Short mmCIF file of C-alpha atoms in Angstrom, two decimals:
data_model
loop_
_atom_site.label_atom_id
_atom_site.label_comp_id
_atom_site.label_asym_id
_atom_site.label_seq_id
_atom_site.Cartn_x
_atom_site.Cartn_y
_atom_site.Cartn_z
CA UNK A 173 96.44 178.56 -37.55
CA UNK A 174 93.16 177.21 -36.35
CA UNK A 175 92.22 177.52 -32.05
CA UNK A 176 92.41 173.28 -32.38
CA UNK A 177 95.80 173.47 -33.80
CA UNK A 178 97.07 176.65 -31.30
CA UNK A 179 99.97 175.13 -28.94
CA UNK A 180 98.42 176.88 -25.74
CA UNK A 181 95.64 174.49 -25.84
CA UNK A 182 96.87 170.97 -25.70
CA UNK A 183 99.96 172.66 -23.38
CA UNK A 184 97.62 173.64 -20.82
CA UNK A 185 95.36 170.23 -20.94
CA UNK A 186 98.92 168.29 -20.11
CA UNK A 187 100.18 170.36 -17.52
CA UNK A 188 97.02 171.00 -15.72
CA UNK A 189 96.60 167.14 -15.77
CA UNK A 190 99.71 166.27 -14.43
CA UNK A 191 99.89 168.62 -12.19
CA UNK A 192 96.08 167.16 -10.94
CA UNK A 193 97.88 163.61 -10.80
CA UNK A 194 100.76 164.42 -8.72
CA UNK A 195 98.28 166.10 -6.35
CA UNK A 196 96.21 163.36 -6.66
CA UNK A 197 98.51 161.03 -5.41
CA UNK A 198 99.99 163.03 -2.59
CA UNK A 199 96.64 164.43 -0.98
CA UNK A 200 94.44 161.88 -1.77
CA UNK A 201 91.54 164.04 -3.30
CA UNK A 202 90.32 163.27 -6.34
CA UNK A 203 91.44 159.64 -6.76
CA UNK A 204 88.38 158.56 -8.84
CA UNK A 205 88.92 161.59 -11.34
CA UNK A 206 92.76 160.18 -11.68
CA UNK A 207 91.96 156.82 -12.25
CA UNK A 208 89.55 158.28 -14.91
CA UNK A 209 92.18 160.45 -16.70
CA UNK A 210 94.38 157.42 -16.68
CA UNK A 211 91.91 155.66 -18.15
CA UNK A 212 91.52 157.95 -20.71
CA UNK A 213 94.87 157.88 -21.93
CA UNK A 214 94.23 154.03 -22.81
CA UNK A 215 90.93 155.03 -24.57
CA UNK A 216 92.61 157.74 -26.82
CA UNK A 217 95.54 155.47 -27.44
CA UNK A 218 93.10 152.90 -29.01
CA UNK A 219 91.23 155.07 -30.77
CA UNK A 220 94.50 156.30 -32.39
CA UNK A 221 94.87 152.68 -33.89
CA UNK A 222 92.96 154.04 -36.64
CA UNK A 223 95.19 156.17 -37.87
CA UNK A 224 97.54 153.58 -38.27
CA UNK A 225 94.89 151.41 -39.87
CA UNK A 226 94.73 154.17 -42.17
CA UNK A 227 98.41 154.65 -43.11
CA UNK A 228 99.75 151.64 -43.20
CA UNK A 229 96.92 150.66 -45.80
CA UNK A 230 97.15 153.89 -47.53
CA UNK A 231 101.01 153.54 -48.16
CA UNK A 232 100.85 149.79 -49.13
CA UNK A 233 98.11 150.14 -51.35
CA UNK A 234 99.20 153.11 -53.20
CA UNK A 235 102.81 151.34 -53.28
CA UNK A 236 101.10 148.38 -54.97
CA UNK A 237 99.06 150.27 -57.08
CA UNK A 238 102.19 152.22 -58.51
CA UNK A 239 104.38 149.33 -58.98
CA UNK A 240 107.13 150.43 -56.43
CA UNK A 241 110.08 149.11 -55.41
CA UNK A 242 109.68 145.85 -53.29
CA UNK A 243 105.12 146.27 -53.87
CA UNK A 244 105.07 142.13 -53.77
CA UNK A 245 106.15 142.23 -50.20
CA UNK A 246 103.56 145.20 -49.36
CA UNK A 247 101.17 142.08 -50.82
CA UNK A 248 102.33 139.61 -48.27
CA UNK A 249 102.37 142.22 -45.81
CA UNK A 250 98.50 143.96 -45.90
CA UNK A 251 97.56 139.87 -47.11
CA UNK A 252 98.85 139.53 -43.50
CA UNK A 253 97.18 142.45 -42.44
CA UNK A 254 93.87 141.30 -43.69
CA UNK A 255 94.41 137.54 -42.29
CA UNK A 256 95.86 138.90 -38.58
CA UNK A 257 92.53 141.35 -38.82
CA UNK A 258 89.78 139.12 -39.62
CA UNK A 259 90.81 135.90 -38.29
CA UNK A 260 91.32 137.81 -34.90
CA UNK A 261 87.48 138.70 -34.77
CA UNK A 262 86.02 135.86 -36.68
CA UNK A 263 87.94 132.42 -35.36
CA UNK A 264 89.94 133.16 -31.83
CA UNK A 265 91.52 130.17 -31.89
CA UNK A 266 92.41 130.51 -34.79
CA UNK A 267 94.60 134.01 -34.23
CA UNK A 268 96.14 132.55 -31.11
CA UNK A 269 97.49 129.76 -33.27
CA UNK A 270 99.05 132.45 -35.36
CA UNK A 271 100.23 134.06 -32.55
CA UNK A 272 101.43 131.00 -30.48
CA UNK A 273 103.19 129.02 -33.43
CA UNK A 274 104.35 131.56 -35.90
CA UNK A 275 104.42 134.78 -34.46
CA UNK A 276 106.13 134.33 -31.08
CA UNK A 277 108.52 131.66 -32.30
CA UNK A 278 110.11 133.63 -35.25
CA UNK A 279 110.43 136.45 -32.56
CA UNK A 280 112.38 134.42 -29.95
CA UNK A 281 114.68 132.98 -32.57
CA UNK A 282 115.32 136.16 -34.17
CA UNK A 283 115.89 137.41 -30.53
CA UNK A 284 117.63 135.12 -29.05
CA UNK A 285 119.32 133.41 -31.85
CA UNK A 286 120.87 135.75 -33.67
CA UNK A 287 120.65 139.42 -32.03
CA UNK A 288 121.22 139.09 -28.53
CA UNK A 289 124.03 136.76 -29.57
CA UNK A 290 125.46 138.99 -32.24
CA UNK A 291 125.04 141.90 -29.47
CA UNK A 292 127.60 139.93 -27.65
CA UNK A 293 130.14 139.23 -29.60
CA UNK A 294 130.20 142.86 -30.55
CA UNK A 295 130.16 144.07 -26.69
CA UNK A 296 132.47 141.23 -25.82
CA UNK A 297 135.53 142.61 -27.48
CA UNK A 298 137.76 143.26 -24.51
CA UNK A 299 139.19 146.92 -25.78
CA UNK A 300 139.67 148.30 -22.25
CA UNK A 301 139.99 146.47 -18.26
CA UNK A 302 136.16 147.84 -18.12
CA UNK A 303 135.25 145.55 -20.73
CA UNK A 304 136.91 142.56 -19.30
CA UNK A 305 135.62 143.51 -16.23
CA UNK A 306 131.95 143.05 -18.14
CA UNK A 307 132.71 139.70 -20.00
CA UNK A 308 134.32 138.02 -16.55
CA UNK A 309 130.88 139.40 -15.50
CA UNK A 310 128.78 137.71 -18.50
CA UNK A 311 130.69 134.74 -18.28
CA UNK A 312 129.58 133.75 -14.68
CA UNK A 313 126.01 134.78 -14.66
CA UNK A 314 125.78 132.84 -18.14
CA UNK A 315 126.92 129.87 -16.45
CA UNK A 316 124.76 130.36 -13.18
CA UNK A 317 121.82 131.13 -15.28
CA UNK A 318 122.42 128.04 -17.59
CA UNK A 319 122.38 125.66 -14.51
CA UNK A 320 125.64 123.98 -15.28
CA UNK A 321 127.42 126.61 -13.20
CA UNK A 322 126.92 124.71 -10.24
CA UNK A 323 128.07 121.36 -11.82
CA UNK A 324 131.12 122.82 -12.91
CA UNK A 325 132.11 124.61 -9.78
CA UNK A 326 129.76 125.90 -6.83
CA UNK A 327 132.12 129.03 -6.74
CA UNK A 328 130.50 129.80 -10.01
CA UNK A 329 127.05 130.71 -8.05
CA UNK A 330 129.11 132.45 -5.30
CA UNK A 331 130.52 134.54 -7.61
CA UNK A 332 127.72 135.31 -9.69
CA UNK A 333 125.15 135.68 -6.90
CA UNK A 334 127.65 138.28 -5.73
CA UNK A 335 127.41 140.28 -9.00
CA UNK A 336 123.88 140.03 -9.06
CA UNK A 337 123.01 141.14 -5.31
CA UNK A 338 125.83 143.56 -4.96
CA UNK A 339 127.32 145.46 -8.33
CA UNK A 340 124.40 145.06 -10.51
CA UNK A 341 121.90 146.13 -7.23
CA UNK A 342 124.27 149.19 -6.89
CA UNK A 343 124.24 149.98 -10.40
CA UNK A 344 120.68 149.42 -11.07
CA UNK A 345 119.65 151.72 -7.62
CA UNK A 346 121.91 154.95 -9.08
CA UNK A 347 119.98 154.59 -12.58
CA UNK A 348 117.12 154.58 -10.69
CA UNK A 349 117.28 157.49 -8.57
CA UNK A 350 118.95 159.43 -11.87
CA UNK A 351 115.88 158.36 -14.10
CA UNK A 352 113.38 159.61 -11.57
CA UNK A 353 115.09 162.84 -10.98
CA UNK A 354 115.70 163.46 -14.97
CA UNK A 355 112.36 162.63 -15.29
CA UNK A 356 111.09 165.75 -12.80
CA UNK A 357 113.50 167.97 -14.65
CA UNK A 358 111.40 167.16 -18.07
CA UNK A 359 108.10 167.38 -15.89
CA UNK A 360 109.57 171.43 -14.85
CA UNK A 361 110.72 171.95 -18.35
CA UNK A 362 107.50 170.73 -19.64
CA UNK A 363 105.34 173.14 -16.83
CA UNK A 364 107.49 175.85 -18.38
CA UNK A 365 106.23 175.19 -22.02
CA UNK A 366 109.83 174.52 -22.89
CA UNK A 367 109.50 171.10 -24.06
CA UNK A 368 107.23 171.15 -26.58
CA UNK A 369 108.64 167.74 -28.61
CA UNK A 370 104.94 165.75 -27.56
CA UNK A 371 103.19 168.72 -29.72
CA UNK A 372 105.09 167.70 -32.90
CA UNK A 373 107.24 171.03 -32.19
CA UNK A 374 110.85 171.47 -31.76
CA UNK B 152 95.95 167.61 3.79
CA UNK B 153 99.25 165.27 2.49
CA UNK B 154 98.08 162.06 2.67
CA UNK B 155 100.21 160.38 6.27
CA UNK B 156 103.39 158.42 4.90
CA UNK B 157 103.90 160.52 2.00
CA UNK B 158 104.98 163.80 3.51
CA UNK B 159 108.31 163.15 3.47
CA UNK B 160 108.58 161.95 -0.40
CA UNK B 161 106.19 165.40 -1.36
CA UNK B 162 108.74 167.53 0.61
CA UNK B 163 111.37 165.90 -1.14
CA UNK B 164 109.74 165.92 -4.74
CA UNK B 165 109.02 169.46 -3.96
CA UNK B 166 112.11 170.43 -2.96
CA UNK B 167 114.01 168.51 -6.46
CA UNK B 168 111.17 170.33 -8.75
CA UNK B 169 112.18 174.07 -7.09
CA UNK B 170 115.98 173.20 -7.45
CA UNK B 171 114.79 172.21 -10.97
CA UNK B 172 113.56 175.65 -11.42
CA UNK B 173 116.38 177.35 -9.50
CA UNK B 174 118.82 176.40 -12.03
CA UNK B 175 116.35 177.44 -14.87
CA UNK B 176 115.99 180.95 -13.49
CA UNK B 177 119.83 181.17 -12.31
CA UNK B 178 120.87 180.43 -16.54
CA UNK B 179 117.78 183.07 -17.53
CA UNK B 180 120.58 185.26 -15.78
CA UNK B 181 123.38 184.23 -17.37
CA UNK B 182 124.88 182.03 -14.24
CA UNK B 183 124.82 178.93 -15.68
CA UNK B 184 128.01 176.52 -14.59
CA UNK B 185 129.98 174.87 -17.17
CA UNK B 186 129.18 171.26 -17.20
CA UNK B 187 130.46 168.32 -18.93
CA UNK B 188 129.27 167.60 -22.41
CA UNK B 189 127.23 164.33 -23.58
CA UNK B 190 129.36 162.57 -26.13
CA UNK B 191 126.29 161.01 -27.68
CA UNK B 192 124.77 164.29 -28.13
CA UNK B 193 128.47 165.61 -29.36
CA UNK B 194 128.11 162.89 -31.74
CA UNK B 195 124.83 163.34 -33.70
CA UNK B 196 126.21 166.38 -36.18
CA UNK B 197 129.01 163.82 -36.78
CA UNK B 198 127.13 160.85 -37.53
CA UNK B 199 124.39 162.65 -39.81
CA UNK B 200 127.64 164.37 -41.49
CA UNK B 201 129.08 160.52 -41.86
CA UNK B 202 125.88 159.56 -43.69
CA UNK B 203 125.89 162.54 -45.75
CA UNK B 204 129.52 161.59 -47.07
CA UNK B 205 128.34 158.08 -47.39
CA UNK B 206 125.64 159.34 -49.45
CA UNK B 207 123.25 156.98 -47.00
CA UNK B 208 119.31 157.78 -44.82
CA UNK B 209 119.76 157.76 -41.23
CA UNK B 210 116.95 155.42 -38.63
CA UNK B 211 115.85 156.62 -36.37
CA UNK B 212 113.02 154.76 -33.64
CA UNK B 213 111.55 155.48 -30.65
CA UNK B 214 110.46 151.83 -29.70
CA UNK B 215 107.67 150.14 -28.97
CA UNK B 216 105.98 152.90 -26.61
CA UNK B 217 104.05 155.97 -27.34
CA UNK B 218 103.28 159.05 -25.07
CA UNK B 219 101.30 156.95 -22.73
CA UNK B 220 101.66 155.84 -18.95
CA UNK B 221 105.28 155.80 -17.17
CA UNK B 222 106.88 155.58 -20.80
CA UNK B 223 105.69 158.91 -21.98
CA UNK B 224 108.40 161.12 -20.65
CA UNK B 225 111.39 158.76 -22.00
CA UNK B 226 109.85 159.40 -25.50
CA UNK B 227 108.88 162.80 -24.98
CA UNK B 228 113.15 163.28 -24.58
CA UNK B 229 113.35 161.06 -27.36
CA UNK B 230 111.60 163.10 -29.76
CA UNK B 231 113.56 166.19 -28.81
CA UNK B 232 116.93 164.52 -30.67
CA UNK B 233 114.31 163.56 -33.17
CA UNK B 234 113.58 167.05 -34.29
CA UNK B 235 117.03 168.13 -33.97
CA UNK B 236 118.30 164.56 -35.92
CA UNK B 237 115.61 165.79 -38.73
CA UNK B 238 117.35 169.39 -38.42
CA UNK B 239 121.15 168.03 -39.35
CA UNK B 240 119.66 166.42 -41.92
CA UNK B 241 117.95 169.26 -43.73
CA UNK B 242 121.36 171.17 -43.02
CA UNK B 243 123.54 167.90 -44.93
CA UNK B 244 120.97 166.89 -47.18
CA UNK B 245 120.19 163.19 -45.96
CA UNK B 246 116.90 161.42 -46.07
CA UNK B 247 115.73 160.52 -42.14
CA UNK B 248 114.02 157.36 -42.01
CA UNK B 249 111.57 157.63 -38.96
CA UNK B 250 109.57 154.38 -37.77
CA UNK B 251 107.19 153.61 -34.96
CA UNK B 252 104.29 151.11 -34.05
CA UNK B 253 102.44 153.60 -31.56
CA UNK B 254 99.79 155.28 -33.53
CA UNK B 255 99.69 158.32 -32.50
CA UNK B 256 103.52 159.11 -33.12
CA UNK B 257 103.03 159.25 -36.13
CA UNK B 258 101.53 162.83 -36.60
CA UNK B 259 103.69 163.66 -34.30
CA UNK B 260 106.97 162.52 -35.88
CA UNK B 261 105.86 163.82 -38.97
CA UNK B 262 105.34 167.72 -37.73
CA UNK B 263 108.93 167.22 -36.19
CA UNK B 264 110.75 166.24 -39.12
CA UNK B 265 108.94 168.46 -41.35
CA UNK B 266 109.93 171.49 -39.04
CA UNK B 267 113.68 169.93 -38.49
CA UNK B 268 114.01 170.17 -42.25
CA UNK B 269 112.83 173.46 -42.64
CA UNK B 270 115.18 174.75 -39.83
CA UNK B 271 118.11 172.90 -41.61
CA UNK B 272 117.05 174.53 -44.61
CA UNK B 273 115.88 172.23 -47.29
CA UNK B 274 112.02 171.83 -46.50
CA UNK B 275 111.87 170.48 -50.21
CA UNK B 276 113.46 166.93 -48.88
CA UNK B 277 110.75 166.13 -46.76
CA UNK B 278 107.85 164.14 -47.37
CA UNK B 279 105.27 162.47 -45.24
CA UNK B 280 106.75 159.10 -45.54
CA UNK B 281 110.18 159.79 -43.61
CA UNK B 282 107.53 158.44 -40.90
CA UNK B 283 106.32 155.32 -41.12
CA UNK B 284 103.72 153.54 -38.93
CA UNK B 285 104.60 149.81 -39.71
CA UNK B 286 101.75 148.30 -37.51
CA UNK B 287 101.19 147.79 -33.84
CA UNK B 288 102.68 145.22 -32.94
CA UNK B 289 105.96 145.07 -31.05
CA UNK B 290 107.42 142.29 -33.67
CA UNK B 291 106.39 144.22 -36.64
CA UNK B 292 108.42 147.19 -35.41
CA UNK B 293 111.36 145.03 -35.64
CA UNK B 294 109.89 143.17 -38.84
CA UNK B 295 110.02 146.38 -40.25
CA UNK B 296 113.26 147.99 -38.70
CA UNK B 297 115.34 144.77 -39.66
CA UNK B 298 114.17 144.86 -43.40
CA UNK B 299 115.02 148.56 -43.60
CA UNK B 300 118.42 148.61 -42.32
CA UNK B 301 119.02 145.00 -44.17
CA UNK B 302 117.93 147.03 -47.82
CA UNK B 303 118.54 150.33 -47.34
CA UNK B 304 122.01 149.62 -45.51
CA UNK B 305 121.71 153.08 -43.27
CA UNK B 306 125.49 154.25 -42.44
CA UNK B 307 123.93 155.76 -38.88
CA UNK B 308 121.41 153.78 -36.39
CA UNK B 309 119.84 155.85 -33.97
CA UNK B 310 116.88 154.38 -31.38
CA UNK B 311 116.61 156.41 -28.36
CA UNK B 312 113.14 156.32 -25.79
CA UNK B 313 111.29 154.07 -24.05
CA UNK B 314 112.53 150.95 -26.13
CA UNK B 315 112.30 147.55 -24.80
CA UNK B 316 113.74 143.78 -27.02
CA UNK B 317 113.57 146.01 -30.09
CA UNK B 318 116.23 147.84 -29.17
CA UNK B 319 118.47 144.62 -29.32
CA UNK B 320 117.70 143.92 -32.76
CA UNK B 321 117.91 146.75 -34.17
CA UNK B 322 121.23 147.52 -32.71
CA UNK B 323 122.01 143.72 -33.96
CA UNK B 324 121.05 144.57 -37.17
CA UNK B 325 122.70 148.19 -37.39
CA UNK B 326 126.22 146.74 -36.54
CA UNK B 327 125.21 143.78 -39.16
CA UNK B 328 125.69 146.54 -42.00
CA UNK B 329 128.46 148.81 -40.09
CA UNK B 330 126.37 151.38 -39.31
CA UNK B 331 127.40 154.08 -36.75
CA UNK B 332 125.14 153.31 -33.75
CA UNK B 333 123.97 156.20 -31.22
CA UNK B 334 121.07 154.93 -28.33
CA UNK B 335 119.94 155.54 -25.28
CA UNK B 336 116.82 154.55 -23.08
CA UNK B 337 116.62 155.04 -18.88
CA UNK B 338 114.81 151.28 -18.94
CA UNK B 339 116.63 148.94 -16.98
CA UNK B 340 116.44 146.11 -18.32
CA UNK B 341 118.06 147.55 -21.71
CA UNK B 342 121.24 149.53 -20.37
CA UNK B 343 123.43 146.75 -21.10
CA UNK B 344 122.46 146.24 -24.52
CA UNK B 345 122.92 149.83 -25.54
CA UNK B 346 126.04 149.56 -23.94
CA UNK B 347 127.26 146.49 -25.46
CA UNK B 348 126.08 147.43 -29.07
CA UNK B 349 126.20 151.16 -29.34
CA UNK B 350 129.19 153.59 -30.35
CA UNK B 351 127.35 156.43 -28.54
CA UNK B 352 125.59 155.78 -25.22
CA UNK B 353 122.98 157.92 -23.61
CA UNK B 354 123.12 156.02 -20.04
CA UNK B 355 119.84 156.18 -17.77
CA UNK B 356 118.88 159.72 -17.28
CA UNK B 357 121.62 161.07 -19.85
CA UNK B 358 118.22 161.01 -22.13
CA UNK B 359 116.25 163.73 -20.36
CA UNK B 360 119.46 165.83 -20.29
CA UNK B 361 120.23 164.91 -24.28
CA UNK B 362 116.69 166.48 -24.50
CA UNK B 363 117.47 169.65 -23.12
CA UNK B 364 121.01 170.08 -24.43
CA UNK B 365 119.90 169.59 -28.27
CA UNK B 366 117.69 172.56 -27.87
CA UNK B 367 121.19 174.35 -27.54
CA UNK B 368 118.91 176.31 -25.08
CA UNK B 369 120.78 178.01 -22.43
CA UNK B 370 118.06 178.80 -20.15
CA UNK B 371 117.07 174.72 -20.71
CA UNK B 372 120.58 173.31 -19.89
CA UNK B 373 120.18 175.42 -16.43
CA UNK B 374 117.70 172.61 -15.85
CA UNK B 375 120.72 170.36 -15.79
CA UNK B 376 122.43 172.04 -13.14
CA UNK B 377 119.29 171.70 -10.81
CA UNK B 378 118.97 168.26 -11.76
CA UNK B 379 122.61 167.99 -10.31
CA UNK B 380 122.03 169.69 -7.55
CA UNK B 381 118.79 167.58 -6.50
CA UNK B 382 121.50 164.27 -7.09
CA UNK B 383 123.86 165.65 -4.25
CA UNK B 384 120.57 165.98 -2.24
CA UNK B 385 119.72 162.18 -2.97
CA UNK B 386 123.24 161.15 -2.36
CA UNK B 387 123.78 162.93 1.32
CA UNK B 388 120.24 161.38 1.99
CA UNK B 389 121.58 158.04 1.39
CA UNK B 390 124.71 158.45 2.98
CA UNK B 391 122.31 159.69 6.20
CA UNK B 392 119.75 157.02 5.70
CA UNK B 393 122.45 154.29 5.48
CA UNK B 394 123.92 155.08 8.64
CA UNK B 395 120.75 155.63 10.74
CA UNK B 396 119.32 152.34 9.23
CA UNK B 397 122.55 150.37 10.71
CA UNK B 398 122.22 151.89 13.79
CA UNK B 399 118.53 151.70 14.26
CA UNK B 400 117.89 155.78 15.06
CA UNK B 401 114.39 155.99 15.33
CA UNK B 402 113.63 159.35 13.48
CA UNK B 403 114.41 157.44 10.54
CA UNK B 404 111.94 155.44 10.66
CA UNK B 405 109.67 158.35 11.28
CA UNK B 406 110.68 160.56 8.84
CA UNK B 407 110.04 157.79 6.11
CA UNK B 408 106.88 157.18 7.69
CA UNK B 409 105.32 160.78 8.28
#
């Protein structure tokens, strides 16, 4: 195994940067070099479009080229690709129509439409009093967040103001606090070079 | 040389990351408590054994985040049950669809899967395109995701990390073709939809302890117990806090301050 490939050296460059950032941010030393590293992170990330670039052209191409299963749609999709890639950095205006009239409509109708819709009917099958307890709870906030809550009943937005500041508040708070403390107990794990999952190891 | 106002939060994330390690060094001795099992994480041999009788791939997705910013450590968790996903199914002989629209996961992914199936003992099942980079875009992901599970028909869904709307559809999707749906992500905003759609639930910070438990570590499920430990902390605090905020005792206000 090569030194670039070893574990020990991208293991030490993440620990000895986060443990820089939490210090960081507690002492106050070192703020520019923080912002820096966290800058960084956004520079890597967009150099590692490439590699995308790369794949997703290399397996489209070579599943044209082969006559695969399904190699028209990898046609409309790099065609896409191509049109998405140049029109972006040749006509702006262009793009954003993409973007504005195809792109972002499809995705809210797909969304909205059909899978948050089909989520609920699949949720709202009352098997236990916790689920009814959860549809009585969609039901009002549906019907305060619609705006006709109020003209049916203004109990409707008492009720469903109460879920919302007190249940759902309560709820969210304990998720909270859990998240942040399962997230220091990945931070130690990771210090220890027990989690090694962001090397591609197991 | 702690920055005034933040003393009492360092103390307090010191104190969590030392019970963190307590627990870690009491299971290196062989004191680790029992403690209750995830079912989701109970549930993964059984699901990857369901699309092994079924004769069917299983998905599996991360979402539309990489190992970047506040999202890193969600997916970091996430890729854990990846490699040990890509393990059950080089022990039962099923084909593990992988899919992502971060860049960068995609070497990543691939190394994992590649070593799960050479733990599970059929390295000869893998190839590179188990992991698929489907473009960056947060729609394409789903693009992508939907047309898989609408033409492959995959008898087990499984999206776990820092997802976000794509999470929705895909679950959508997955219970479209009767798959067996396991997910989990500590975002907010997306409890309710795993919990909704899902048959297996990993609920807020269940993730980060799913990550340790699939090791089937010992030593790293002692991280669990200090993780425990550092919740009764958090609790008493807010039982103290709560009560000194309603009746207006000053050190509270100084403590949180200091």
């Amino acid at each position: 195994m090569s030194v670039l490939r070893r574990r020990e050296i991208p293991m030490a460059l993440y620990i000895i940067v986060m443990v820089y950032l939490i210090l960081s941010n507690y002492t106050g030393l070192g703020k520019d070099v923080a912002a820096n590293i966290r800058s960084w992170g956004i520079a890597i990330a967009t150099f590692a479009a490439l590699i995308g670039v790369i794949s997703i052209s290399y397996i489209h191409l070579l599943k044209i080229y082969r006559r695969r299963a399904g190699w028209p749609y990898s046609i409309v999709l790099f065609t896409c690709f191509i049109v998405y890639f140049v029109v972006a950095h040749v006509y702006t205006p262009g793009y954003n129509w993409i973007i504005n009239n195809l792109s972002i409509p499809l995705g809210a109708a797909f969304l909205s439409g059909f899978n948050t819709l089909g989520v609920i009917f699949r949720g709202s099958r009352v098997r236990s009093i916790w689920s009814l307890l959860i549809v009585i709870s969609v039901v009002f906030t549906a019907l305060f967040m619609a705006s006709v809550g109020p003209v049916i009943s203004p109990a409707i937005v008492s009720v469903a103001t109460w879920i919302k500041d007190y249940p759902t508040t309560g709820v969210f708070r304990a998720v909270t606090v859990g998240i942040g403390i399962g997230l220091l107990m990945l931070v130690v794990r990771a210090i220890l070079g027990m989690e090694k999952s962001y090397l591609g190891e197991m | 040389m702690i920055v005034a106002g933040k003393r009492f939060e360092f103390i307090l994330l010191m104190s969590i990351l030392v019970l963190i390690y307590v627990g870690i060094w009491l299971a290196r001795r062989g004191k680790t408590l029992q403690m209750k099992r995830l079912s989701c994480v109970d549930a993964l041999e059984e699901a990857v054994g369901r699309a092994s009788e079924m004769g069917t791939s299983v998905w599996y997705g991360t979402g539309n985040a990489g190992l970047e910013g506040q999202y890193a450590t969600m997916n970091i968790a996430a890729l854990s049950i990846l490699g040990k996903v890509a393990e059950l199914c080089g022990k039962y002989g099923v084909y593990l669809q992988y899919m992502c629209n971060i860049p960068h996961m995609l070497p990543i992914s691939q190394d994992l899967i590649k070593e799960g199936y050479n733990k599970g003992g059929r390295p000869e099942m893998y190839n590179e395109n188990m992991s698929q980079y489907v473009g960056g875009d947060q729609s394409s992901l789903v693009a992508a995701t939907q047309g898989y599970i609408l033409e492959k028909r995959p008898s087990v869904v499984m999206i776990f990390g820092a997802t976000m709307y794509e999470m929705l559809n895909t679950l959508a999707f997955g219970s479209r073709v009767g798959a067996m749906m396991l997910a989990g992500t500590p975002r907010l905003y997306y409890q309710s939809a795993t919990l909704l759609a899902a048959d297996y639930q990993l609920i807020g910070d269940e993730l980060y302890a799913a990550g340790a438990m699939v090791s089937g570590d010992p030593i790293q499920v002692g991280a669990i117990q200090g993780e425990d430990w550092s919740k009764i902390i958090i609790l008493v605090l807010l039982v103290l806090f709560a009560i000194a905020t309603n009746l207006a005792l000053p050190w509270f206000k100084a403590l949180t301050s200091w």
